[in-house]
Short mmCIF file of C-alpha atoms and ligand atoms in Angstrom, two decimals:
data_model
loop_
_atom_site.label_atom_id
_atom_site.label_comp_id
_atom_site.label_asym_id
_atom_site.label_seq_id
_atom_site.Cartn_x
_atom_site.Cartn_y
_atom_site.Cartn_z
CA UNK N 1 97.91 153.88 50.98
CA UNK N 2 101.47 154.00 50.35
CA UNK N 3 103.31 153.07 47.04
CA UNK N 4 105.85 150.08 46.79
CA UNK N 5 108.44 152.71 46.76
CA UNK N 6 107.09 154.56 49.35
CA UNK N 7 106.88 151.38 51.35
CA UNK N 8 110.93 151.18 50.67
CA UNK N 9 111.70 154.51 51.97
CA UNK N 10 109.72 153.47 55.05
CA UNK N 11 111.42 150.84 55.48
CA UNK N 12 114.47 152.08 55.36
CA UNK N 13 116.38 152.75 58.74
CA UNK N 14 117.06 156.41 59.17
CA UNK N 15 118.40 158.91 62.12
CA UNK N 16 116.12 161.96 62.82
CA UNK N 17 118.53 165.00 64.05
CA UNK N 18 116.42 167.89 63.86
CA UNK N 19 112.70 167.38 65.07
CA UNK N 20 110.59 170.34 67.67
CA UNK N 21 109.41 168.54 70.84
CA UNK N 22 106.88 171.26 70.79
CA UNK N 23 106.30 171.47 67.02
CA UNK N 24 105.91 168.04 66.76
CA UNK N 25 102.54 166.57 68.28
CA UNK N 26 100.32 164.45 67.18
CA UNK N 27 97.25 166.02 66.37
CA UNK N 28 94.62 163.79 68.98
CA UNK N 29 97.24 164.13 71.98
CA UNK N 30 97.00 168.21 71.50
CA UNK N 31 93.32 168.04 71.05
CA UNK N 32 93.29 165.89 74.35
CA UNK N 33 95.59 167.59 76.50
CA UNK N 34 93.84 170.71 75.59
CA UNK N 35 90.50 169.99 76.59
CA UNK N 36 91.95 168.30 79.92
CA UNK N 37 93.56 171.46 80.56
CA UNK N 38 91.38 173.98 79.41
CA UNK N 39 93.25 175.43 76.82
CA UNK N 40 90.91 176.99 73.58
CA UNK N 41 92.07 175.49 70.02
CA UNK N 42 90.77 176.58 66.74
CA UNK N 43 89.46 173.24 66.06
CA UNK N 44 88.06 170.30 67.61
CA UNK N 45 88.45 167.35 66.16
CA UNK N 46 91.90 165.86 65.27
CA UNK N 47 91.96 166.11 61.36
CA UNK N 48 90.84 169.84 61.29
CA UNK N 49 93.13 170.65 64.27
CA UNK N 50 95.75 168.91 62.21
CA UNK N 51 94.66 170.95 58.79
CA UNK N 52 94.51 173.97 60.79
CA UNK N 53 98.45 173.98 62.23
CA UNK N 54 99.90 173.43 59.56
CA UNK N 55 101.59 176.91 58.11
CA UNK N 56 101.72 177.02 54.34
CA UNK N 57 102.34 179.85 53.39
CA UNK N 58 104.19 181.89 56.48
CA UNK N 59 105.33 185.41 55.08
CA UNK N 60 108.14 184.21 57.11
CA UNK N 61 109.99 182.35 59.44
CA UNK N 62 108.49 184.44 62.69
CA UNK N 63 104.87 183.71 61.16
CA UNK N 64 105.68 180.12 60.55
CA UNK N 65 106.18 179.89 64.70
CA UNK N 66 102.69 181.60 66.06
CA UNK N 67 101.05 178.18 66.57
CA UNK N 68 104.11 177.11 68.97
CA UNK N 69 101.63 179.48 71.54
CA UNK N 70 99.20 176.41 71.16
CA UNK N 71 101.34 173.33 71.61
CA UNK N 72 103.65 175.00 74.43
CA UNK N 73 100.40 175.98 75.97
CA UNK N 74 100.10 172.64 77.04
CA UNK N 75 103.79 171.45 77.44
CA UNK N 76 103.77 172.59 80.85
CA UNK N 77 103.08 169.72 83.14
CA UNK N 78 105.35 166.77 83.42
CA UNK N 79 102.29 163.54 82.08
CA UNK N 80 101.76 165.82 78.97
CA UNK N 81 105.71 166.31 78.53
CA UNK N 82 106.22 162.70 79.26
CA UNK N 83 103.73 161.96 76.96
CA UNK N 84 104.38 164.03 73.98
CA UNK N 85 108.41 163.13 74.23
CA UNK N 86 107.25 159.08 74.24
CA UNK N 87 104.85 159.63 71.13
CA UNK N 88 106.96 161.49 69.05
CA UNK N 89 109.27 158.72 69.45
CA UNK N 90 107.34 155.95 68.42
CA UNK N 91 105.79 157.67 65.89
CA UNK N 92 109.39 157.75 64.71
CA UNK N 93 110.17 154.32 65.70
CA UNK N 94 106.97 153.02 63.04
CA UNK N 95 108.99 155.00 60.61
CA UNK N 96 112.04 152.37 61.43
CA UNK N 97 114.03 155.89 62.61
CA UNK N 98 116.62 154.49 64.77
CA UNK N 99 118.51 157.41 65.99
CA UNK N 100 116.67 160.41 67.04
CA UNK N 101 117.72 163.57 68.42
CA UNK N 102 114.24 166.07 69.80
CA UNK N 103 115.02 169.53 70.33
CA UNK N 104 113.28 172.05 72.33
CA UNK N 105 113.80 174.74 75.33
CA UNK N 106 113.06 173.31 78.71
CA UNK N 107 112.76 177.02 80.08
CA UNK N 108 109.42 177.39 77.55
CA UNK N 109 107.71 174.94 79.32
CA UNK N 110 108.32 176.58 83.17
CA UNK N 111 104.99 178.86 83.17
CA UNK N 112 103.40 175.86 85.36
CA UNK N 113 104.99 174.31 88.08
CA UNK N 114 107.90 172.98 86.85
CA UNK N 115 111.47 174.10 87.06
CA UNK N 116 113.39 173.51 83.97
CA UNK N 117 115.60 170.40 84.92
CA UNK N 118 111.76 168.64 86.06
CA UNK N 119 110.64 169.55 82.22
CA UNK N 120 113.75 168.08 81.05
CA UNK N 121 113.60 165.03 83.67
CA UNK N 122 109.92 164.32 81.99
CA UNK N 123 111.28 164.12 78.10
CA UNK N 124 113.92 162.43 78.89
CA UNK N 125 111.96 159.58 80.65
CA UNK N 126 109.46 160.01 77.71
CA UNK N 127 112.28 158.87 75.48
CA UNK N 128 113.15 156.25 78.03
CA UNK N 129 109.78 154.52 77.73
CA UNK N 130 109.91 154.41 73.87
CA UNK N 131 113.40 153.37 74.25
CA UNK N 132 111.96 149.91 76.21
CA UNK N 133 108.85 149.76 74.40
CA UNK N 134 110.06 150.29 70.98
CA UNK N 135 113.74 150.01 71.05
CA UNK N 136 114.36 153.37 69.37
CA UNK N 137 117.54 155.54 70.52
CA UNK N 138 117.31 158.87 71.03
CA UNK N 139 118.61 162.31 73.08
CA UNK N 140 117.69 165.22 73.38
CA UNK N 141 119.28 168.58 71.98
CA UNK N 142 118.90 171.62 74.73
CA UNK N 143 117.76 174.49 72.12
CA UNK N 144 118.11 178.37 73.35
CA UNK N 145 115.86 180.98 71.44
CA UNK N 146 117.89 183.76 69.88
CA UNK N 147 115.51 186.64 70.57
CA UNK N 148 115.52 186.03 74.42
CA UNK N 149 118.16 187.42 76.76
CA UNK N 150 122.25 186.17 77.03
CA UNK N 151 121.38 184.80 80.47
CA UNK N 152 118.52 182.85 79.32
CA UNK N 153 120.68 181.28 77.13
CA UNK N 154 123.11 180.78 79.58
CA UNK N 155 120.87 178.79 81.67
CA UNK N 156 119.62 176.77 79.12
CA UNK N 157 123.17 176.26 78.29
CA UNK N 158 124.55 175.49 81.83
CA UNK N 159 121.06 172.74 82.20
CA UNK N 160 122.50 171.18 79.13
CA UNK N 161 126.01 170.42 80.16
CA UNK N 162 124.73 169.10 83.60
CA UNK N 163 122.67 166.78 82.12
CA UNK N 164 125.86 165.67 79.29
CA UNK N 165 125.70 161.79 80.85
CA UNK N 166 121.59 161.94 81.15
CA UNK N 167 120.56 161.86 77.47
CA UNK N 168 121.16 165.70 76.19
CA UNK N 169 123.83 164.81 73.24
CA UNK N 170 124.23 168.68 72.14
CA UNK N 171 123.04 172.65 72.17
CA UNK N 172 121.29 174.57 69.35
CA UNK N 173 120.54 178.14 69.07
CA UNK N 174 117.09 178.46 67.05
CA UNK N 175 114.43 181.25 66.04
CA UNK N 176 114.73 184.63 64.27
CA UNK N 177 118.55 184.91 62.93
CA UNK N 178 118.15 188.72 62.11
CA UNK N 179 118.44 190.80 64.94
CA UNK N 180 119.74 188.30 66.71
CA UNK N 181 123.38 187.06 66.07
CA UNK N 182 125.14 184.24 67.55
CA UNK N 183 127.51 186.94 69.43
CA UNK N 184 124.79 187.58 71.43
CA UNK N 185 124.49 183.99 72.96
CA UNK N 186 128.45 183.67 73.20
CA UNK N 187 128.89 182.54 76.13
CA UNK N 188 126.21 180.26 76.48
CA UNK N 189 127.95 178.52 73.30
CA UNK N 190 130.99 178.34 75.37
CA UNK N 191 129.48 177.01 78.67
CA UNK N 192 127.81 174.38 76.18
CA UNK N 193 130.92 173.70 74.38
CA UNK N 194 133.88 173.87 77.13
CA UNK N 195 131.13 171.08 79.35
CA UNK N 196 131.62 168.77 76.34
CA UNK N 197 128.33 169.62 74.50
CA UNK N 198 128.34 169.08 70.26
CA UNK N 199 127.31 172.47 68.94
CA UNK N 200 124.24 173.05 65.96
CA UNK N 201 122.88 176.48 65.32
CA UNK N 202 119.70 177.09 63.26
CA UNK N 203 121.37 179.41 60.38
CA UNK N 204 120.88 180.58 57.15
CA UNK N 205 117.11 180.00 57.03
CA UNK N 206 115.65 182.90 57.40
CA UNK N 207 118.79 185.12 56.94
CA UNK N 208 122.14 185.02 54.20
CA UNK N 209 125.01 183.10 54.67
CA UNK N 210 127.15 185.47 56.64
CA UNK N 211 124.78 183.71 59.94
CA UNK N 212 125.79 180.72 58.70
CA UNK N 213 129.72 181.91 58.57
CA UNK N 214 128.97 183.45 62.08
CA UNK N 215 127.68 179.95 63.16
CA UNK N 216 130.78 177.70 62.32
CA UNK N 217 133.44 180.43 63.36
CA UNK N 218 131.87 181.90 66.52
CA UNK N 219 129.86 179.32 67.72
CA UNK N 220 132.16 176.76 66.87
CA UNK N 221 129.08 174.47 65.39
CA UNK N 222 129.69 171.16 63.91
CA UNK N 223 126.63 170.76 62.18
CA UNK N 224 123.97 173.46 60.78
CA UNK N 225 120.17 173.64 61.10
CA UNK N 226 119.20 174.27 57.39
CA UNK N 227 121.82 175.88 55.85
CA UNK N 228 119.85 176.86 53.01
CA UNK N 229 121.50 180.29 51.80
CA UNK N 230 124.56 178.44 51.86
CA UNK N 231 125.13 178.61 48.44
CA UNK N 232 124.94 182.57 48.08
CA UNK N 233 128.58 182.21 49.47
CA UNK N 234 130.42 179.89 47.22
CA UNK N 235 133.97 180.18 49.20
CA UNK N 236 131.53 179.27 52.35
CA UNK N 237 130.59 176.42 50.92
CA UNK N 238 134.00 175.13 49.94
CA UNK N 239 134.94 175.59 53.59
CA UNK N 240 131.85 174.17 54.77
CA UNK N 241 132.50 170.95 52.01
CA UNK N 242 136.05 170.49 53.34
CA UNK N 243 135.60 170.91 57.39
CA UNK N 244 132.31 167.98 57.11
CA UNK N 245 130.04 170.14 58.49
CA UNK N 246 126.71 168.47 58.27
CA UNK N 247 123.68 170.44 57.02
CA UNK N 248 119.97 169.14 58.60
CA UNK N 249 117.60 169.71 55.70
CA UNK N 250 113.98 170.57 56.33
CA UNK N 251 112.72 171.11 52.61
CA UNK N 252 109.17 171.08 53.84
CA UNK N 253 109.97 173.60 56.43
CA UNK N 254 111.89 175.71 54.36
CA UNK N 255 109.12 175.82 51.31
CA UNK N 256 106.87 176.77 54.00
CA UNK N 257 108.77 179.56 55.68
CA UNK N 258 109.79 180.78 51.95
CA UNK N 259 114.10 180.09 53.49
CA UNK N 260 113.28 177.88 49.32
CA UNK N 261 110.38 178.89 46.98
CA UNK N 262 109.61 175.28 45.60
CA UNK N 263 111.19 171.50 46.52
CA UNK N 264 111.91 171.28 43.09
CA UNK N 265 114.23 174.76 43.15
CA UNK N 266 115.70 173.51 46.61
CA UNK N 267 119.26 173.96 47.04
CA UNK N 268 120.23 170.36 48.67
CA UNK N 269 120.44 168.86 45.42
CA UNK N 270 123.68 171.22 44.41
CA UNK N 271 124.56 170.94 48.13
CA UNK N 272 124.77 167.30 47.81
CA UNK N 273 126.43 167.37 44.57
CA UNK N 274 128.67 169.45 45.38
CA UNK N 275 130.11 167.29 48.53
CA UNK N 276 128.32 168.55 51.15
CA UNK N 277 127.10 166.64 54.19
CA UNK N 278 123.32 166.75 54.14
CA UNK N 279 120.67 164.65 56.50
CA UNK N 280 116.79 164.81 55.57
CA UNK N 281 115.06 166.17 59.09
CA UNK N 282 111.44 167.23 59.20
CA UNK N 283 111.73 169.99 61.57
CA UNK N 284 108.20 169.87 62.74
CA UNK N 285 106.27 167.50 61.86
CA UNK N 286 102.59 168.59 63.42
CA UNK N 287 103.29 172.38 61.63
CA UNK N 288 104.88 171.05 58.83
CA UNK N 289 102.50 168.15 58.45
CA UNK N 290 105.21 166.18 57.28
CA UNK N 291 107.01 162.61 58.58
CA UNK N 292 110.16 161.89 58.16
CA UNK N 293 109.49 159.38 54.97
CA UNK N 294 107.75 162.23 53.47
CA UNK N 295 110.96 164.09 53.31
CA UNK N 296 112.67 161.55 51.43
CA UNK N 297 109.63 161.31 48.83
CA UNK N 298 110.32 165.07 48.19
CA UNK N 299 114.32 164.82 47.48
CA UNK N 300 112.98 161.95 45.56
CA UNK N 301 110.13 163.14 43.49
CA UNK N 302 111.52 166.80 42.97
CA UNK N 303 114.70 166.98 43.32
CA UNK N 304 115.43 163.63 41.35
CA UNK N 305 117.28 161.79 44.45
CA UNK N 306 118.14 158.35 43.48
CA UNK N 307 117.40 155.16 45.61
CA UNK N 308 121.41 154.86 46.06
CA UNK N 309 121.37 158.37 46.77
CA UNK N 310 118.67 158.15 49.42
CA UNK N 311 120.51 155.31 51.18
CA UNK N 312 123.67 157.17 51.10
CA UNK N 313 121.57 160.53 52.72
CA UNK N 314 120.51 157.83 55.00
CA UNK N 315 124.12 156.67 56.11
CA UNK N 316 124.84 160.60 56.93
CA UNK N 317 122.39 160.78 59.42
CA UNK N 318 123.76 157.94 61.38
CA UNK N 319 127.27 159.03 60.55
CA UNK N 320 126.91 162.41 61.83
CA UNK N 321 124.07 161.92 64.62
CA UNK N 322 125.66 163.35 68.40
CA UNK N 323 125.45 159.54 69.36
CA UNK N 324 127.90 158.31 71.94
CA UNK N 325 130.65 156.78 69.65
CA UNK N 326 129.87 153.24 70.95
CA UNK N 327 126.32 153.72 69.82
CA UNK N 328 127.14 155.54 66.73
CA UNK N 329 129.62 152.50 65.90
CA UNK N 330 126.37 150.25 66.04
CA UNK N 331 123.91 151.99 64.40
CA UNK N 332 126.45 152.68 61.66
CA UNK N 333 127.35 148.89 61.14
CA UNK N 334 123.63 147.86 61.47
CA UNK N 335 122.58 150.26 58.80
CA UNK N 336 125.11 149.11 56.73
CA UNK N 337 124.56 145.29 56.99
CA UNK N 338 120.35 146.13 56.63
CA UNK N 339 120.80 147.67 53.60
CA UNK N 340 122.99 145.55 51.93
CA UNK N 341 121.37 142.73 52.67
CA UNK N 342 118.09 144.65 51.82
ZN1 ZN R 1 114.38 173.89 63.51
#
């Protein structure tokens, strides 16, 4: 059961800008679509399954994504796609998140029969449904992986932009940073960027701060995925301070994957001291085993985040989501008249 404060942070309305379509099922849906489609789990009932993909202690970020093989095992049809992209959203929505951005690559889900604008047609309408049911808004965020090929990315890049006005807000570049620069995916940053596209690149999670530096001046990002090496680079951060770039903090995530070694020894508390943007994200929440409130409980509980503080991490999520402005204007003022009057 949930504390009186926990209740609060429940309760209060939040924006979600960096959540895994395919990292974030629900434990009973995977089980399900599984069994329907005849793909082997190493459990079988929801709680273990649940127990089971959670990573806790990854050696690193490439062992924190094996289990991806599981859920994206069954992300291949459009009813489990459809499916999965509605749940996640009103899971969300019971966690009064009003904005929400879900991020994943279409072109993982194309080993069936589905090209990837049908795998993208079948989120978005996911989305759509919670949208009526539930009245939560949301878009999707077109992610290419850094360890496949420049014309992957390209693709996934060029599917993005034609689907600007259809509910994709943005383009990410995610997975292992070493190895794998942003100059690689170049021009697929471009083609994202010169269609209209906002720009976030995972960075400086499993790798130093010179990705993240790569990130903002080649790829032209407006907003980071994690960030958390940041600090290694203290002119960086001054530059990252003064241009508002927004960092999307995982802390579960990042304990997990070892990018921090405790909550308490975190970085987003100097971060936020220090004037940074910074917006509370789960990441994943079926391989983190984390919701959204959960995150907030942490900043609260070990990194000594005060209510005020939490409300004002709140405000940044709206503030920086990739809403249209109109939208962004109204979830702003509607935050701010809830919690005042809260
Ligand atoms: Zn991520």
């Amino acid at each position: 059961m949930l504390s009186a404060t926990d209740t609060r942070l429940l309760r209060l309305p939040k924006a979600e800008l960096h959540v895994h379509l395919d990292g974030s099922l629900r434990p009973s849906t995977l089980l399900e679509l599984a069994s329907e489609r005849g793909v082997a789990l190493p459990a079988r009932d929801a709680a273990a399954l649940a127990d089971r993909m959670v990573v806790r202690d990854a050696a690193d970020l490439e062992e924190y994504l094996e289990p991806f093989r599981l859920t994206l095992a069954v992300l291949q049809d459009a009813t489990a796609i459809e499916r999965i992209a509605f749940e996640l959203a009103e899971d969300h929505a019971r966690e009064h998140v009003r904005w929400l951005e879900v991020r994943f690559c279409p072109g993982l889900c194309t080993s069936g029969e589905l090209t990837a604008a049908e795998v993208l047609d079948a989120a978005l309408a996911g989305l759509s449904r919670a949208r009526g049911v539930h009245g939560i808004e949301s878009a999707v965020i077109v992610t290419a992986l850094r360890s496949r090929s420049s014309s992957d990315s390209i693709e996934m890049a060029e599917l993005a932009v034609a689907y600007r006005a259809r509910g994709v807000c943005a383009f990410d570049l995610a997975g292992a940073e070493a190895g794998h620069p942003v100059h690689d995916h170049l021009a697929a940053v471009r083609t994202a960027r010169d269609g209209g596209l906002a720009i976030t690149i995972h960075a400086g999670e499993a790798y130093g701060p010179e990705s993240i530096r790569e990130a903002l001046e080649l790829g032209g990002a407006t907003r980071i995925g994690h960030g958390t090496s940041l600090g290694e680079d203290p002119a960086l951060l001054a530059r990252i301070r003064d241009a508002g770039v927004l960092l999307e903090v995982c802390l579960t995530s990042n304990v997990q994957t070892r990018a921090a070694s405790s909550y308490a020894t975190h970085p987003l508390r100097r971060y936020y001291d220090e004037g940074i943007r910074v917006s509370l994200c789960t990441d994943n929440r079926l391989m983190s085993g984390v919701t959204l409130t959960d995150e907030y409980a942490h900043a609260r509980d070990a990194l000594g985040f005060t209510w005020a503080e939490l409300v004002d991490v709140a405000r940044t999520g709206f503030v920086g989501a990739f809403a249209p402005s109109e939208v962004k204007r109204a979830l702003v003022q509607r935050f701010d008249a809830d919690v005042e009057g809260s």
